[in-house]
């Protein structure tokens, strides 16, 4: 991957796994927890997210191949999913394809259960994240490309861990206006990237359109 592709991949993963977007949800769902419990939950969420990303990174291509789906077809579908998520971010509405329902979230009290569902799946590692990992691993199959994608994901997970671990402190500093601006900006970036994915996938699936 060249420098441009790396920057684009970083922007995509940062937008789709936006730790600061997850922060208010995390704070709302742990409002009755102590700081120690919040930090224990942050560790579990990060570990669960890392394991899921590693599995998708190593086996995602084989999984879609098992169902007879090409990477270009998945690129179109993934781009549409990302566009839906980014549109919700731009409009300030909830993201149903990337988060659990509020009713389901309210019923979850167990700390370990809460760490996996819905905080890890599908809020952080939802359809958008899964599609993005598979799409980018489809760009190149070399170990270097895989390592670069893995490094980008590891960097995002590190930011996620720090954000959630110090959620109570960050929540006091980060205003609602700042969170809104960040969400809208990342939504616009993600929408532009998703449009590029859909166009690239359509050109590959229907090569006659590019003539």
mmCIF file of C-alpha atoms in Angstrom:
data_model
loop_
_atom_site.group_PDB
_atom_site.id
_atom_site.type_symbol
_atom_site.label_atom_id
_atom_site.label_comp_id
_atom_site.label_asym_id
_atom_site.label_seq_id
_atom_site.Cartn_x
_atom_site.Cartn_y
_atom_site.Cartn_z
ATOM 1 C CA UNK A 1 0.000 0.000 0.000
ATOM 2 C CA UNK A 2 1.298 3.447 -0.886
ATOM 3 C CA UNK A 3 1.129 6.484 1.389
ATOM 4 C CA UNK A 4 -2.196 7.688 -0.058
ATOM 5 C CA UNK A 5 -3.867 4.317 0.495
ATOM 6 C CA UNK A 6 -2.553 4.141 4.053
ATOM 7 C CA UNK A 7 -3.930 7.604 4.868
ATOM 8 C CA UNK A 8 -7.270 6.714 3.264
ATOM 9 C CA UNK A 9 -7.446 3.435 5.213
ATOM 10 C CA UNK A 10 -6.592 5.247 8.443
ATOM 11 C CA UNK A 11 -9.341 7.792 7.810
ATOM 12 C CA UNK A 12 -11.854 5.047 7.047
ATOM 13 C CA UNK A 13 -11.129 2.989 10.150
ATOM 14 C CA UNK A 14 -11.003 6.079 12.343
ATOM 15 C CA UNK A 15 -14.411 7.137 11.050
ATOM 16 C CA UNK A 16 -16.095 3.754 11.273
ATOM 17 C CA UNK A 17 -14.567 2.787 14.662
ATOM 18 C CA UNK A 18 -14.655 6.362 15.975
ATOM 19 C CA UNK A 19 -13.752 6.047 19.695
ATOM 20 C CA UNK A 20 -15.103 9.520 20.460
ATOM 21 C CA UNK A 21 -18.432 8.597 18.874
ATOM 22 C CA UNK A 22 -18.593 5.557 21.164
ATOM 23 C CA UNK A 23 -17.677 7.594 24.236
ATOM 24 C CA UNK A 24 -21.134 9.079 24.990
ATOM 25 C CA UNK A 25 -22.757 5.657 24.514
ATOM 26 C CA UNK A 26 -20.180 4.081 26.816
ATOM 27 C CA UNK A 27 -20.761 6.742 29.468
ATOM 28 C CA UNK A 28 -24.545 6.412 29.230
ATOM 29 C CA UNK A 29 -24.449 2.630 29.590
ATOM 30 C CA UNK A 30 -22.026 2.731 32.548
ATOM 31 C CA UNK A 31 -23.573 5.652 34.427
ATOM 32 C CA UNK A 32 -24.148 3.475 37.507
ATOM 33 C CA UNK A 33 -20.675 1.933 37.450
ATOM 34 C CA UNK A 34 -17.655 2.957 39.472
ATOM 35 C CA UNK A 35 -14.525 4.258 37.726
ATOM 36 C CA UNK A 36 -12.823 0.896 38.408
ATOM 37 C CA UNK A 37 -15.703 -0.984 36.767
ATOM 38 C CA UNK A 38 -15.646 1.366 33.771
ATOM 39 C CA UNK A 39 -11.937 0.760 33.310
ATOM 40 C CA UNK A 40 -12.334 -3.015 33.633
ATOM 41 C CA UNK A 41 -15.049 -2.815 30.989
ATOM 42 C CA UNK A 42 -12.764 -0.732 28.733
ATOM 43 C CA UNK A 43 -10.090 -3.449 28.902
ATOM 44 C CA UNK A 44 -12.597 -6.182 28.005
ATOM 45 C CA UNK A 45 -14.096 -4.165 25.131
ATOM 46 C CA UNK A 46 -10.635 -3.554 23.672
ATOM 47 C CA UNK A 47 -9.652 -7.233 23.966
ATOM 48 C CA UNK A 48 -12.907 -8.458 22.413
ATOM 49 C CA UNK A 49 -12.558 -5.927 19.585
ATOM 50 C CA UNK A 50 -8.948 -6.971 18.925
ATOM 51 C CA UNK A 51 -9.869 -10.664 18.744
ATOM 52 C CA UNK A 52 -12.775 -10.020 16.376
ATOM 53 C CA UNK A 53 -10.649 -7.797 14.122
ATOM 54 C CA UNK A 54 -7.874 -10.416 14.017
ATOM 55 C CA UNK A 55 -10.301 -13.179 13.016
ATOM 56 C CA UNK A 56 -11.822 -11.025 10.264
ATOM 57 C CA UNK A 57 -8.388 -9.894 9.096
ATOM 58 C CA UNK A 58 -7.108 -13.463 8.738
ATOM 59 C CA UNK A 59 -10.271 -15.292 7.674
ATOM 60 C CA UNK A 60 -12.577 -12.640 6.205
ATOM 61 C CA UNK A 61 -11.611 -13.389 2.596
ATOM 62 C CA UNK A 62 -12.147 -17.124 3.083
ATOM 63 C CA UNK A 63 -15.525 -16.540 4.706
ATOM 64 C CA UNK A 64 -16.925 -14.508 1.798
ATOM 65 C CA UNK A 65 -15.272 -16.921 -0.662
ATOM 66 C CA UNK A 66 -17.124 -19.804 0.996
ATOM 67 C CA UNK A 67 -20.397 -18.093 0.092
ATOM 68 C CA UNK A 68 -19.238 -17.437 -3.482
ATOM 69 C CA UNK A 69 -18.953 -13.667 -3.022
ATOM 70 C CA UNK A 70 -16.176 -11.752 -4.774
ATOM 71 C CA UNK A 71 -14.301 -8.914 -3.125
ATOM 72 C CA UNK A 72 -15.698 -6.459 -5.687
ATOM 73 C CA UNK A 73 -19.272 -7.471 -4.895
ATOM 74 C CA UNK A 74 -18.492 -7.117 -1.216
ATOM 75 C CA UNK A 75 -16.908 -3.725 -1.901
ATOM 76 C CA UNK A 76 -20.195 -2.455 -3.359
ATOM 77 C CA UNK A 77 -22.230 -3.887 -0.464
ATOM 78 C CA UNK A 78 -19.733 -2.616 2.092
ATOM 79 C CA UNK A 79 -19.712 0.845 0.538
ATOM 80 C CA UNK A 80 -23.503 1.003 0.792
ATOM 81 C CA UNK A 81 -23.359 -0.030 4.472
ATOM 82 C CA UNK A 82 -20.723 2.637 5.166
ATOM 83 C CA UNK A 83 -22.797 5.231 3.311
ATOM 84 C CA UNK A 84 -25.817 4.420 5.497
ATOM 85 C CA UNK A 85 -23.727 4.779 8.654
ATOM 86 C CA UNK A 86 -22.111 8.026 7.489
ATOM 87 C CA UNK A 87 -25.500 9.483 6.528
ATOM 88 C CA UNK A 88 -26.774 8.760 10.039
ATOM 89 C CA UNK A 89 -23.668 10.443 11.482
ATOM 90 C CA UNK A 90 -24.246 13.526 9.326
ATOM 91 C CA UNK A 91 -27.875 13.794 10.415
ATOM 92 C CA UNK A 92 -27.160 13.171 14.072
ATOM 93 C CA UNK A 93 -29.485 10.166 14.235
ATOM 94 C CA UNK A 94 -28.830 6.740 15.723
ATOM 95 C CA UNK A 95 -26.959 4.157 13.686
ATOM 96 C CA UNK A 96 -29.150 1.034 13.646
ATOM 97 C CA UNK A 97 -26.780 -1.008 11.478
ATOM 98 C CA UNK A 98 -23.874 -0.331 13.817
ATOM 99 C CA UNK A 99 -25.466 -0.326 17.269
ATOM 100 C CA UNK A 100 -27.911 -2.323 19.364
ATOM 101 C CA UNK A 101 -31.328 -0.942 20.195
ATOM 102 C CA UNK A 102 -31.739 1.213 23.317
ATOM 103 C CA UNK A 103 -34.211 -1.283 24.751
ATOM 104 C CA UNK A 104 -31.712 -4.135 24.433
ATOM 105 C CA UNK A 105 -28.940 -1.979 25.873
ATOM 106 C CA UNK A 106 -31.049 -1.037 28.899
ATOM 107 C CA UNK A 107 -31.639 -4.720 29.740
ATOM 108 C CA UNK A 108 -27.932 -5.573 29.942
ATOM 109 C CA UNK A 109 -26.490 -5.461 33.438
ATOM 110 C CA UNK A 110 -23.703 -8.058 33.383
ATOM 111 C CA UNK A 111 -20.277 -6.457 32.982
ATOM 112 C CA UNK A 112 -18.756 -9.178 30.760
ATOM 113 C CA UNK A 113 -21.918 -9.519 28.693
ATOM 114 C CA UNK A 114 -22.070 -5.765 28.270
ATOM 115 C CA UNK A 115 -18.436 -5.704 27.112
ATOM 116 C CA UNK A 116 -19.200 -7.963 24.163
ATOM 117 C CA UNK A 117 -22.773 -6.984 23.313
ATOM 118 C CA UNK A 118 -23.504 -4.299 22.382
ATOM 119 C CA UNK A 119 -20.288 -2.350 23.092
ATOM 120 C CA UNK A 120 -17.968 -4.573 21.020
ATOM 121 C CA UNK A 121 -20.544 -6.092 18.678
ATOM 122 C CA UNK A 122 -22.237 -4.486 16.898
ATOM 123 C CA UNK A 123 -21.373 -0.959 18.123
ATOM 124 C CA UNK A 124 -17.621 -1.054 17.393
ATOM 125 C CA UNK A 125 -17.192 -4.190 15.286
ATOM 126 C CA UNK A 126 -20.416 -3.997 13.327
ATOM 127 C CA UNK A 127 -21.204 -4.544 9.635
ATOM 128 C CA UNK A 128 -19.338 -1.378 8.668
ATOM 129 C CA UNK A 129 -16.119 -2.395 10.404
ATOM 130 C CA UNK A 130 -16.309 -5.979 9.132
ATOM 131 C CA UNK A 131 -16.927 -4.805 5.575
ATOM 132 C CA UNK A 132 -14.072 -2.288 5.759
ATOM 133 C CA UNK A 133 -11.535 -4.865 7.000
ATOM 134 C CA UNK A 134 -12.486 -7.374 4.294
ATOM 135 C CA UNK A 135 -12.436 -4.712 1.579
ATOM 136 C CA UNK A 136 -8.991 -3.416 2.506
ATOM 137 C CA UNK A 137 -7.490 -6.888 2.886
ATOM 138 C CA UNK A 138 -8.844 -7.556 -0.602
ATOM 139 C CA UNK A 139 -6.707 -4.750 -2.060
ATOM 140 C CA UNK A 140 -3.556 -6.778 -1.527
ATOM 141 C CA UNK A 141 -2.716 -10.226 -0.226
ATOM 142 C CA UNK A 142 0.945 -9.725 0.667
ATOM 143 C CA UNK A 143 2.108 -10.032 4.261
ATOM 144 C CA UNK A 144 3.228 -6.392 4.136
ATOM 145 C CA UNK A 145 -0.273 -5.213 3.199
ATOM 146 C CA UNK A 146 -1.814 -7.369 5.934
ATOM 147 C CA UNK A 147 0.694 -6.031 8.459
ATOM 148 C CA UNK A 148 -0.071 -2.432 7.465
ATOM 149 C CA UNK A 149 -3.817 -2.950 7.853
ATOM 150 C CA UNK A 150 -3.222 -4.729 11.156
ATOM 151 C CA UNK A 151 -1.049 -1.843 12.335
ATOM 152 C CA UNK A 152 -3.745 0.701 11.458
ATOM 153 C CA UNK A 153 -6.389 -1.315 13.320
ATOM 154 C CA UNK A 154 -4.052 -1.720 16.308
ATOM 155 C CA UNK A 155 -3.546 2.045 16.390
ATOM 156 C CA UNK A 156 -7.307 2.675 16.361
ATOM 157 C CA UNK A 157 -7.801 0.093 19.122
ATOM 158 C CA UNK A 158 -5.115 1.824 21.195
ATOM 159 C CA UNK A 159 -6.959 5.144 20.831
ATOM 160 C CA UNK A 160 -10.186 3.323 21.725
ATOM 161 C CA UNK A 161 -8.634 1.839 24.861
ATOM 162 C CA UNK A 162 -7.262 5.177 26.069
ATOM 163 C CA UNK A 163 -10.582 6.919 25.344
ATOM 164 C CA UNK A 164 -12.714 4.361 27.194
ATOM 165 C CA UNK A 165 -10.218 3.842 30.024
ATOM 166 C CA UNK A 166 -10.289 7.555 30.808
ATOM 167 C CA UNK A 167 -13.957 7.956 29.801
ATOM 168 C CA UNK A 168 -15.031 9.631 33.025
ATOM 169 C CA UNK A 169 -12.272 12.263 32.751
ATOM 170 C CA UNK A 170 -12.714 12.869 28.999
ATOM 171 C CA UNK A 171 -16.500 13.093 29.342
ATOM 172 C CA UNK A 172 -16.112 16.040 31.708
ATOM 173 C CA UNK A 173 -13.925 17.940 29.230
ATOM 174 C CA UNK A 174 -15.591 17.082 25.903
ATOM 175 C CA UNK A 175 -18.666 19.251 25.366
ATOM 176 C CA UNK A 176 -21.776 18.207 23.449
ATOM 177 C CA UNK A 177 -20.901 20.730 20.735
ATOM 178 C CA UNK A 178 -17.444 19.222 20.294
ATOM 179 C CA UNK A 179 -18.887 15.694 20.019
ATOM 180 C CA UNK A 180 -21.438 16.898 17.448
ATOM 181 C CA UNK A 181 -18.806 18.611 15.301
ATOM 182 C CA UNK A 182 -16.534 15.537 15.415
ATOM 183 C CA UNK A 183 -19.389 13.220 14.451
ATOM 184 C CA UNK A 184 -20.464 15.386 11.478
ATOM 185 C CA UNK A 185 -16.879 15.751 10.208
ATOM 186 C CA UNK A 186 -16.133 12.034 10.404
ATOM 187 C CA UNK A 187 -19.496 11.295 8.785
ATOM 188 C CA UNK A 188 -18.633 13.457 5.764
ATOM 189 C CA UNK A 189 -15.197 11.821 5.404
ATOM 190 C CA UNK A 190 -16.719 8.362 5.673
ATOM 191 C CA UNK A 191 -19.418 9.181 3.097
ATOM 192 C CA UNK A 192 -16.818 10.335 0.568
ATOM 193 C CA UNK A 193 -14.775 7.158 1.098
ATOM 194 C CA UNK A 194 -17.860 4.934 0.802
ATOM 195 C CA UNK A 195 -18.808 6.559 -2.527
ATOM 196 C CA UNK A 196 -15.324 5.717 -3.817
ATOM 197 C CA UNK A 197 -15.743 2.104 -2.690
ATOM 198 C CA UNK A 198 -19.084 1.717 -4.462
ATOM 199 C CA UNK A 199 -17.781 3.266 -7.704
ATOM 200 C CA UNK A 200 -14.646 1.096 -7.680
ATOM 201 C CA UNK A 201 -16.696 -2.030 -7.003
ATOM 202 C CA UNK A 202 -19.242 -1.294 -9.736
ATOM 203 C CA UNK A 203 -16.482 -0.661 -12.289
ATOM 204 C CA UNK A 204 -14.899 -4.018 -11.431
ATOM 205 C CA UNK A 205 -18.194 -5.955 -11.454
ATOM 206 C CA UNK A 206 -19.446 -4.196 -14.601
ATOM 207 C CA UNK A 207 -16.277 -3.320 -16.556
ATOM 208 C CA UNK A 208 -18.319 -2.102 -19.521
ATOM 209 C CA UNK A 209 -19.362 0.974 -17.527
ATOM 210 C CA UNK A 210 -15.784 2.254 -17.293
ATOM 211 C CA UNK A 211 -15.342 2.481 -21.058
#
